[in-house]
Short mmCIF file of C-alpha atoms in Angstrom, two decimals:
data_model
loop_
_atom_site.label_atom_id
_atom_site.label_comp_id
_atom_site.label_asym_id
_atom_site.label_seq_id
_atom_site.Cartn_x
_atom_site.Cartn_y
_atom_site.Cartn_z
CA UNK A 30 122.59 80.28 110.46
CA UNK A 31 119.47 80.96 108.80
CA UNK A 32 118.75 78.06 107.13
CA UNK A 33 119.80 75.95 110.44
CA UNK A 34 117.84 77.95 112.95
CA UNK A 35 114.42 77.12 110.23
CA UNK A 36 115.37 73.31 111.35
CA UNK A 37 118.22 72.26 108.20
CA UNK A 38 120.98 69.93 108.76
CA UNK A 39 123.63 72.44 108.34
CA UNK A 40 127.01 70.90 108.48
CA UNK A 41 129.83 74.11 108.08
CA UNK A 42 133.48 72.33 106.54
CA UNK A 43 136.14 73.77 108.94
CA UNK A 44 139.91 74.08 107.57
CA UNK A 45 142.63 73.37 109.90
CA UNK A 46 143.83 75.87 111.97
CA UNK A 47 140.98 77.96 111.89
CA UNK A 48 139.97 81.31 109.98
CA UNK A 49 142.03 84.57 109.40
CA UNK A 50 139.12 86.49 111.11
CA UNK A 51 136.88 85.94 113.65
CA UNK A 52 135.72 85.65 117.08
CA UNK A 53 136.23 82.76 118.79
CA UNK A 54 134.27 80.20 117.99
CA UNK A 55 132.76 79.53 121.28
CA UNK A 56 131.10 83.00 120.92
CA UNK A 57 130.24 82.69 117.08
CA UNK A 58 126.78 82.92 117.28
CA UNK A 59 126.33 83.09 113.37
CA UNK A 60 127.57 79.24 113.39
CA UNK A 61 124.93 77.81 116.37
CA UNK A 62 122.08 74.89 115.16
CA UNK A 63 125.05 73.86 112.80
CA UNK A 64 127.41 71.07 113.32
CA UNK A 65 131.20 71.13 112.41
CA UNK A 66 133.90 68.78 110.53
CA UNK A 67 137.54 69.38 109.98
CA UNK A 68 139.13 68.64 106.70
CA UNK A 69 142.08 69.69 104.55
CA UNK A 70 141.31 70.35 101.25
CA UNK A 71 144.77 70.58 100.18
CA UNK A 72 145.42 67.23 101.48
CA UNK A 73 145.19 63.84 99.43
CA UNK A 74 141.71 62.56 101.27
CA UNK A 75 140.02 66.24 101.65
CA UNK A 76 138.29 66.56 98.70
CA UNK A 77 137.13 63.26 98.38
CA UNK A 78 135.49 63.47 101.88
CA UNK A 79 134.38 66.77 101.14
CA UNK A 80 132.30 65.38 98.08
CA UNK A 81 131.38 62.45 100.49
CA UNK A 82 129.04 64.64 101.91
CA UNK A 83 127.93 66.47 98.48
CA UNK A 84 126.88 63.39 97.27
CA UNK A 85 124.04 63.23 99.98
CA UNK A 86 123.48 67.03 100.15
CA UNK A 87 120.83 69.26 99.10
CA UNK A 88 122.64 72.44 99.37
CA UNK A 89 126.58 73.41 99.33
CA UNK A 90 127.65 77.04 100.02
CA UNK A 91 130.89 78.30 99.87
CA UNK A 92 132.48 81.74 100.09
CA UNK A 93 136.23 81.38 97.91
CA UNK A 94 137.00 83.61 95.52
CA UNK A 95 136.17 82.50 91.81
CA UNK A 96 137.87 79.45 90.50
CA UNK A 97 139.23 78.58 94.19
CA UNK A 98 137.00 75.88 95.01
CA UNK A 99 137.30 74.53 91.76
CA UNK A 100 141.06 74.36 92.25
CA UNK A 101 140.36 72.37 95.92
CA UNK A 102 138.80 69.99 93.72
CA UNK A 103 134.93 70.82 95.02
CA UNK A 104 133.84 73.04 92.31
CA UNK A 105 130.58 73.19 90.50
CA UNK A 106 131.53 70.47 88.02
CA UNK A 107 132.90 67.87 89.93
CA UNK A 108 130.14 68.63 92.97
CA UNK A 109 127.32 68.39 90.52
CA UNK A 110 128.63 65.72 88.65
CA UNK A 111 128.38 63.64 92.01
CA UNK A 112 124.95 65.03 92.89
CA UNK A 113 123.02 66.13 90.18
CA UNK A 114 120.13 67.61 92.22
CA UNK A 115 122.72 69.85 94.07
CA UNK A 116 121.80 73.24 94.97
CA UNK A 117 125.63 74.93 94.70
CA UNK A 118 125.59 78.21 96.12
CA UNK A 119 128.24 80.63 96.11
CA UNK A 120 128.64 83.61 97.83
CA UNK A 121 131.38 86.63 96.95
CA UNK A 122 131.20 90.34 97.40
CA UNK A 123 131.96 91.07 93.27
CA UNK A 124 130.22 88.06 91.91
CA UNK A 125 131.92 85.07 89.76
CA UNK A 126 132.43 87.57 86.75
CA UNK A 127 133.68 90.72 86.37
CA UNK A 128 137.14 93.08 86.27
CA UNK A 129 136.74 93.37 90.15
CA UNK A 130 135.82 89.20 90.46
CA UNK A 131 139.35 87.82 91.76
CA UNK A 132 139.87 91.37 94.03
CA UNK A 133 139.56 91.56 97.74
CA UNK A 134 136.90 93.37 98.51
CA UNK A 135 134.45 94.46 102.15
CA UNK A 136 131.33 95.40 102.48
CA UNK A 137 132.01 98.92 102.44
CA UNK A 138 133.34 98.90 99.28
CA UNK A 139 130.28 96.63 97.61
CA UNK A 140 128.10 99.60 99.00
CA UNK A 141 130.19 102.57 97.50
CA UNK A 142 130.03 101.29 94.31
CA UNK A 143 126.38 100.41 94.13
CA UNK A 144 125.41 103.67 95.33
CA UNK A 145 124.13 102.61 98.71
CA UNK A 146 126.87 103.89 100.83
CA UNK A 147 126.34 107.58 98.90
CA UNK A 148 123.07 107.82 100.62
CA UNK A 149 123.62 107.53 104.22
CA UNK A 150 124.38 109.92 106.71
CA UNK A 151 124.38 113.45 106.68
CA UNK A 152 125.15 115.97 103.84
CA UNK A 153 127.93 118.08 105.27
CA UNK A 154 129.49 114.85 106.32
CA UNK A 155 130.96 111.63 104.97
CA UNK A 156 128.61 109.10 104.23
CA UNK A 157 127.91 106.86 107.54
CA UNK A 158 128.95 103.10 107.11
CA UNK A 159 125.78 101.22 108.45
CA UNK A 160 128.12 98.47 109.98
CA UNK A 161 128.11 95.69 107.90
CA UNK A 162 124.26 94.75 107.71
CA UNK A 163 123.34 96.08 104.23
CA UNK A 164 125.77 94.32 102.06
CA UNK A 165 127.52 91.30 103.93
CA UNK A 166 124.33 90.12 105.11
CA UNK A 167 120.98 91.76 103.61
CA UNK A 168 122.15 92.49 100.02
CA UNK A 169 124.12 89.19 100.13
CA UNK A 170 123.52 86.68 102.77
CA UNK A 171 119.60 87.07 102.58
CA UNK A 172 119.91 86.92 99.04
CA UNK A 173 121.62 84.19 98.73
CA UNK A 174 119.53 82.18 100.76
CA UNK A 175 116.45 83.40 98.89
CA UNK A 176 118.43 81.94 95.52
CA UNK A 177 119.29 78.87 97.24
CA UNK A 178 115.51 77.85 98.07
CA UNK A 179 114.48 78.70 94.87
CA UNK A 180 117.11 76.63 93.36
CA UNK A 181 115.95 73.57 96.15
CA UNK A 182 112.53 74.35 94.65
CA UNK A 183 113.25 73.75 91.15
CA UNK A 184 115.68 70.89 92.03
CA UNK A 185 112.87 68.75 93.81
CA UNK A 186 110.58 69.25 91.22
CA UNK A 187 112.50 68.58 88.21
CA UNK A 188 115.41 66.66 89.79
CA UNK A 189 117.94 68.91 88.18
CA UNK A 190 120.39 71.53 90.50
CA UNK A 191 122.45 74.21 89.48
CA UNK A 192 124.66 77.14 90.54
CA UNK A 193 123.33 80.27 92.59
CA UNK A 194 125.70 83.11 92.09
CA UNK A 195 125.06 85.47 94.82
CA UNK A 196 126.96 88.54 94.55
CA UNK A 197 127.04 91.19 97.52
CA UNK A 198 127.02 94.16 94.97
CA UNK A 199 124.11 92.46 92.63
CA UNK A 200 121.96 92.05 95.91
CA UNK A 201 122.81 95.33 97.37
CA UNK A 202 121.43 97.12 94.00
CA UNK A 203 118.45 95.48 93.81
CA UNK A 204 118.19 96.46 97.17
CA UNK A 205 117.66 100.45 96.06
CA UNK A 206 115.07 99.26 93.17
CA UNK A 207 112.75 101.25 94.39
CA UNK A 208 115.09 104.21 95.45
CA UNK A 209 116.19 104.05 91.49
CA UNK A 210 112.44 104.46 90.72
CA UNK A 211 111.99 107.20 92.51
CA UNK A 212 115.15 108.60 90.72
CA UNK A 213 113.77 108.09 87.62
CA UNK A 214 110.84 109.50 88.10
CA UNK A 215 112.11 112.75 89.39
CA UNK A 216 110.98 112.47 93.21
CA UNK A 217 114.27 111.67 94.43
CA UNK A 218 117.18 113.85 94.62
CA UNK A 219 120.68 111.94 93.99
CA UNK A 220 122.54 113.32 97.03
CA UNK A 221 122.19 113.11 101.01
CA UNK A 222 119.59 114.74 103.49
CA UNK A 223 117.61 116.34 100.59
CA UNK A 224 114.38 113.36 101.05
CA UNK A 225 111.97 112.23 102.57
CA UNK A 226 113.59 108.83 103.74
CA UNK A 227 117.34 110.19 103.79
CA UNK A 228 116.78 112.49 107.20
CA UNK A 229 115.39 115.35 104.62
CA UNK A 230 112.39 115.82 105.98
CA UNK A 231 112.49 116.76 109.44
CA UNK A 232 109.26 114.84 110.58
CA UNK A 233 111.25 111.38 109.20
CA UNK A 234 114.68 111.56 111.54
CA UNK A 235 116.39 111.37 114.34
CA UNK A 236 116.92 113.89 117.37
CA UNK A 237 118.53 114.51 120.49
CA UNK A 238 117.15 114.82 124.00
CA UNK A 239 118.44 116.28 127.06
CA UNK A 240 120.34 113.35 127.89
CA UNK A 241 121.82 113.15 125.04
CA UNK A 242 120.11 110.49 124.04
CA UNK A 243 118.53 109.92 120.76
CA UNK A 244 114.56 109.59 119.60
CA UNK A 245 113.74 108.42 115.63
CA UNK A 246 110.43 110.38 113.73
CA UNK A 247 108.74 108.51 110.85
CA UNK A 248 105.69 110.64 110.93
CA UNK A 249 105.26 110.74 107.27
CA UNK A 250 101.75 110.63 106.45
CA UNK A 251 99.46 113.87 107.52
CA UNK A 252 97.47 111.93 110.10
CA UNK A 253 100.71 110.87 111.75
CA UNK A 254 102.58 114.23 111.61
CA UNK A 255 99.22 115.60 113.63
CA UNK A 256 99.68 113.14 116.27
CA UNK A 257 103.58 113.83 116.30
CA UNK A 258 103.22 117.65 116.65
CA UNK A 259 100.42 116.84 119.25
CA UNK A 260 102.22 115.24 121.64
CA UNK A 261 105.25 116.60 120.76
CA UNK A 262 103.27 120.35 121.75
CA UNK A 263 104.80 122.10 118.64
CA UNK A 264 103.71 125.44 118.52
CA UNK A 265 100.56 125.56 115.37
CA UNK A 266 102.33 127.65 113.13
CA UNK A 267 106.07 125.82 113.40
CA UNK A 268 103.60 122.25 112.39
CA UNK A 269 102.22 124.08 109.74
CA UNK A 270 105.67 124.86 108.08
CA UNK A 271 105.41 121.14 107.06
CA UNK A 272 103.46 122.70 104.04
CA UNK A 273 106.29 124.48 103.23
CA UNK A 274 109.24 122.48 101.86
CA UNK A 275 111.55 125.72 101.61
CA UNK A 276 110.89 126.44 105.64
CA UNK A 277 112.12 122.92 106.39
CA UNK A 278 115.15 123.49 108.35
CA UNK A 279 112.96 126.20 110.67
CA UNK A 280 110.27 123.28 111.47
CA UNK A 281 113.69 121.15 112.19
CA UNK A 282 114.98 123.35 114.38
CA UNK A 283 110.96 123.33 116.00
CA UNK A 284 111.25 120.00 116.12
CA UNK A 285 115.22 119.88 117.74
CA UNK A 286 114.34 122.59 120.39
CA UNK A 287 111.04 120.45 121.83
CA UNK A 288 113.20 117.18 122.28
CA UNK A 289 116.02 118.97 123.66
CA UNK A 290 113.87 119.70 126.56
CA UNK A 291 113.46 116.43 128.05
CA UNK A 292 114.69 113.26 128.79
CA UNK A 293 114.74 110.01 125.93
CA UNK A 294 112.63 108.30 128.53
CA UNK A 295 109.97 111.50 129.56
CA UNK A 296 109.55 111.57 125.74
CA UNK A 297 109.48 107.67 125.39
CA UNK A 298 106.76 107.74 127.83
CA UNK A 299 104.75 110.78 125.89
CA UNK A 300 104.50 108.65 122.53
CA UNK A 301 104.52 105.23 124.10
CA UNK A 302 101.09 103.65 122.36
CA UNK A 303 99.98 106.37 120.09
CA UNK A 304 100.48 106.29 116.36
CA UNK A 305 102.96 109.08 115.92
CA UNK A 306 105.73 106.79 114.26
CA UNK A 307 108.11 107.97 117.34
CA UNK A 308 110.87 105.45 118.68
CA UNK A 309 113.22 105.98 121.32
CA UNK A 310 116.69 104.73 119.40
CA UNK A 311 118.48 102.55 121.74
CA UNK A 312 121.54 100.60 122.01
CA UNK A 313 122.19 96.89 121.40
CA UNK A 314 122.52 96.10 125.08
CA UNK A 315 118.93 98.26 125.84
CA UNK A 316 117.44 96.74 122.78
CA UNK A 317 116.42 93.27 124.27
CA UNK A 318 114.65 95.07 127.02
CA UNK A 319 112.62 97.11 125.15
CA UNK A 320 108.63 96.27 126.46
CA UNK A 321 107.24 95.12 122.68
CA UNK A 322 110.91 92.89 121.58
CA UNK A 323 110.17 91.06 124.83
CA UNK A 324 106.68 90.28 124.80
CA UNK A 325 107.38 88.76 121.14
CA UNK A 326 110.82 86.85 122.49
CA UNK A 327 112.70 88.64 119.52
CA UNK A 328 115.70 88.01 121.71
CA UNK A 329 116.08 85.05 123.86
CA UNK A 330 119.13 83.84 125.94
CA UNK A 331 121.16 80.49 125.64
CA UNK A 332 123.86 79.19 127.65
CA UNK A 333 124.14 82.55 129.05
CA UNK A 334 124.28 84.52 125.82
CA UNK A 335 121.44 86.98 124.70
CA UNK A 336 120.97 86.92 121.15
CA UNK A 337 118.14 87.30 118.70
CA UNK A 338 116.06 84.45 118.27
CA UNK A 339 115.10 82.20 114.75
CA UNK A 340 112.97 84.20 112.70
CA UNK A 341 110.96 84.41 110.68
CA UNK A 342 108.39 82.52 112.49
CA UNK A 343 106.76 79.41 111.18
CA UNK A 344 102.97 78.20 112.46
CA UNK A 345 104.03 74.07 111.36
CA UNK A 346 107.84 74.30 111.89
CA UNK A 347 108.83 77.07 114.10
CA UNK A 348 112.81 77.81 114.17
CA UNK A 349 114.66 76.88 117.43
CA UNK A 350 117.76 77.23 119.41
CA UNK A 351 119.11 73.17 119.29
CA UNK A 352 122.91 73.94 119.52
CA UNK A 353 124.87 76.14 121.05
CA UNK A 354 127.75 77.28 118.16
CA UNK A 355 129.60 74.98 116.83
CA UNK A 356 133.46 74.72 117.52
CA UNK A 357 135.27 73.30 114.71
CA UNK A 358 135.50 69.94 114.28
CA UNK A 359 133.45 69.30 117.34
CA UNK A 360 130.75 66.73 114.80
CA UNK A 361 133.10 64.97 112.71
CA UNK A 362 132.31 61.37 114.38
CA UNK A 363 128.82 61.73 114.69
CA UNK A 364 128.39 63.54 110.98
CA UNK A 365 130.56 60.91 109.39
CA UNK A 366 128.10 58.37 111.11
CA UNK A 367 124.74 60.38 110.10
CA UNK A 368 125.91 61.25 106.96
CA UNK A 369 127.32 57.75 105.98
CA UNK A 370 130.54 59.63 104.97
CA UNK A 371 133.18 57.19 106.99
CA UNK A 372 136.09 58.83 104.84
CA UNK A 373 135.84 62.09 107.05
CA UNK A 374 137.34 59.98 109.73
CA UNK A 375 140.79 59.05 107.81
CA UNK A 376 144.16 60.82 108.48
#
């Protein structure tokens, strides 16, 4: 979706019958700006269409486990050795090698095992799953698109491709690089709620109002933390406990008492503009009206569906909304026509 909102051709290879998961494809947002074919890779013609397109590609992805698409007939080998300049990525939770390489795996469990998942949510409680956004799509989408471009890069200048192994748990790791710093260096304990970026501090969290509704605190530096308290009318001596790293939890439970006493909006409106690092936290439905996401168009609406728009942003070749998801096999004509690939119209 990435690469096809920044303006690529994306064509996505759609088995018949559909996928095991999913929602329905009308409402698969992650597929729009792409088009779709159908073909059977089991069947006589599939991978020869398949390999059709390779052959005037830049980039393949595909998301099998290890030694499947090779098997299909549309591995590295026989892709490459149609298109030399190809840019195969491949994208799997445990990576291509490995005791845990052929083994189902989900995002949650890429994140346990990396460490990542041990450092959210509170200490007296589980650790918090952050849905599915730091492994299934920053530690390994992001990265693999980042792998793929600088493959593309390389390929254009010295006419030679090659594989991009983008592993969930390898991308989720490096990830924490600078969290394993800190670790190393001693400024960062190795369990939940006891730092400054983990809800340890209590000027860098999140607290309830009197709705019971939420507000987030990153007032880290000093300059901040004064505005915070300010506006926040913390009694002198509770802000001053900041100095104090043993008389935390009382400046917390400072902190907890002044937000309990009004409303997520009353306080929205007390730090709307100033620089105390204070956030009302709102919900996915409230997030597209929030005054700053909609003066930027970070979300935008197509054929009646709000959803976040391209990004990043480019000055030459801004991103765009040009197709509404793709169903599956919705493109085969017109691909097998752009892409001079006639075979993805035989039985």
């Amino acid at each position: 979706m990435l690469l096809a909102d920044l303006g690529a051709d994306v064509v996505r290879v759609d088995r018949p019958g559909g996928a095991g998961l999913g929602v329905a494809p009308e409402h698969d947002l992650t597929n729009r700006n792409k088009r779709s074919v159908l073909v059977d890779l089991k069947a006589d013609g599939g991978p020869a269409a398949v390999l059709d397109l390779v052959a005037r590609a830049d980039i393949l992805v595909e998301g099998y486990r290890p030694g499947v698409a090779e098997r299909l007939g549309v591995g590295p080998d026989a892709c490459l050795a149609r298109n030399p300049r190809l840019v195969y990525g491949r994208m799997t939770g445990w990576g291509q090698q490995g005791p845990l390489a052929a083994t189902a795996g989900h995002d949650i469990g890429y994140l346990a095992v990396t460490g990542a998942l041990g450092m959210t949510g509170a200490a007296d409680r589980p650790p918090a799953a952050p849905a599915n956004l730091l492994g299934d799509y920053a530690g390994g989408s992001l990265y693999l698109v980042t792998g793929v471009l600088a493959a593309l890069h390389h390929a254009r200048t010295h006419g030679e491709g090659q594989v991009v192994d983008a592993a969930i748990v390898d991308g989720t790791a490096h990830l924490s690089t600078m969290i394993h710093a800190l670790l190393a260096a001693g400024a960062w304990q190795d369990r939940r709620e006891a730092n400054l970026l983990d809800g340890g501090a209590p000027f860098y969290g999140v607290y309830e109002t009197a709705d019971a509704r939420h507000m987030a605190v990153g007032a880290l530096e000093q300059r901040f933390y004064d505005t915070f308290t300010t506006l926040l009318e913390l009694a002198p001596a509770d802000a001053a406990l900041r100095a104090d790293p043993a008389r935390w939890p009382q400046l917390r439970a400072a902190v907890a008492a002044r937000f309990r006493t009004r409303t997520r909006e009353e306080w929205t409106r007390v730090f709307e503009g100033s620089d105390a690092c204070v956030a009302p936290v709102l919900s996915l439905r409230e997030a597209p009206e929030h005054p700053h996401l909609a003066a930027r168009g970070t979300f935008t609406e197509a054929a009646g569906t709000v959803q976040p728009a391209p990004a990043p942003r480019l000055s030459a070749t801004p991103g765009a909304l040009r197709r509404p998801p793709a169903l599956p096999g919705a493109h085969t004509a017109e691909v097998a026509r752009d892409w001079d690939a006639p075979a993805l119209l035989e039985p």
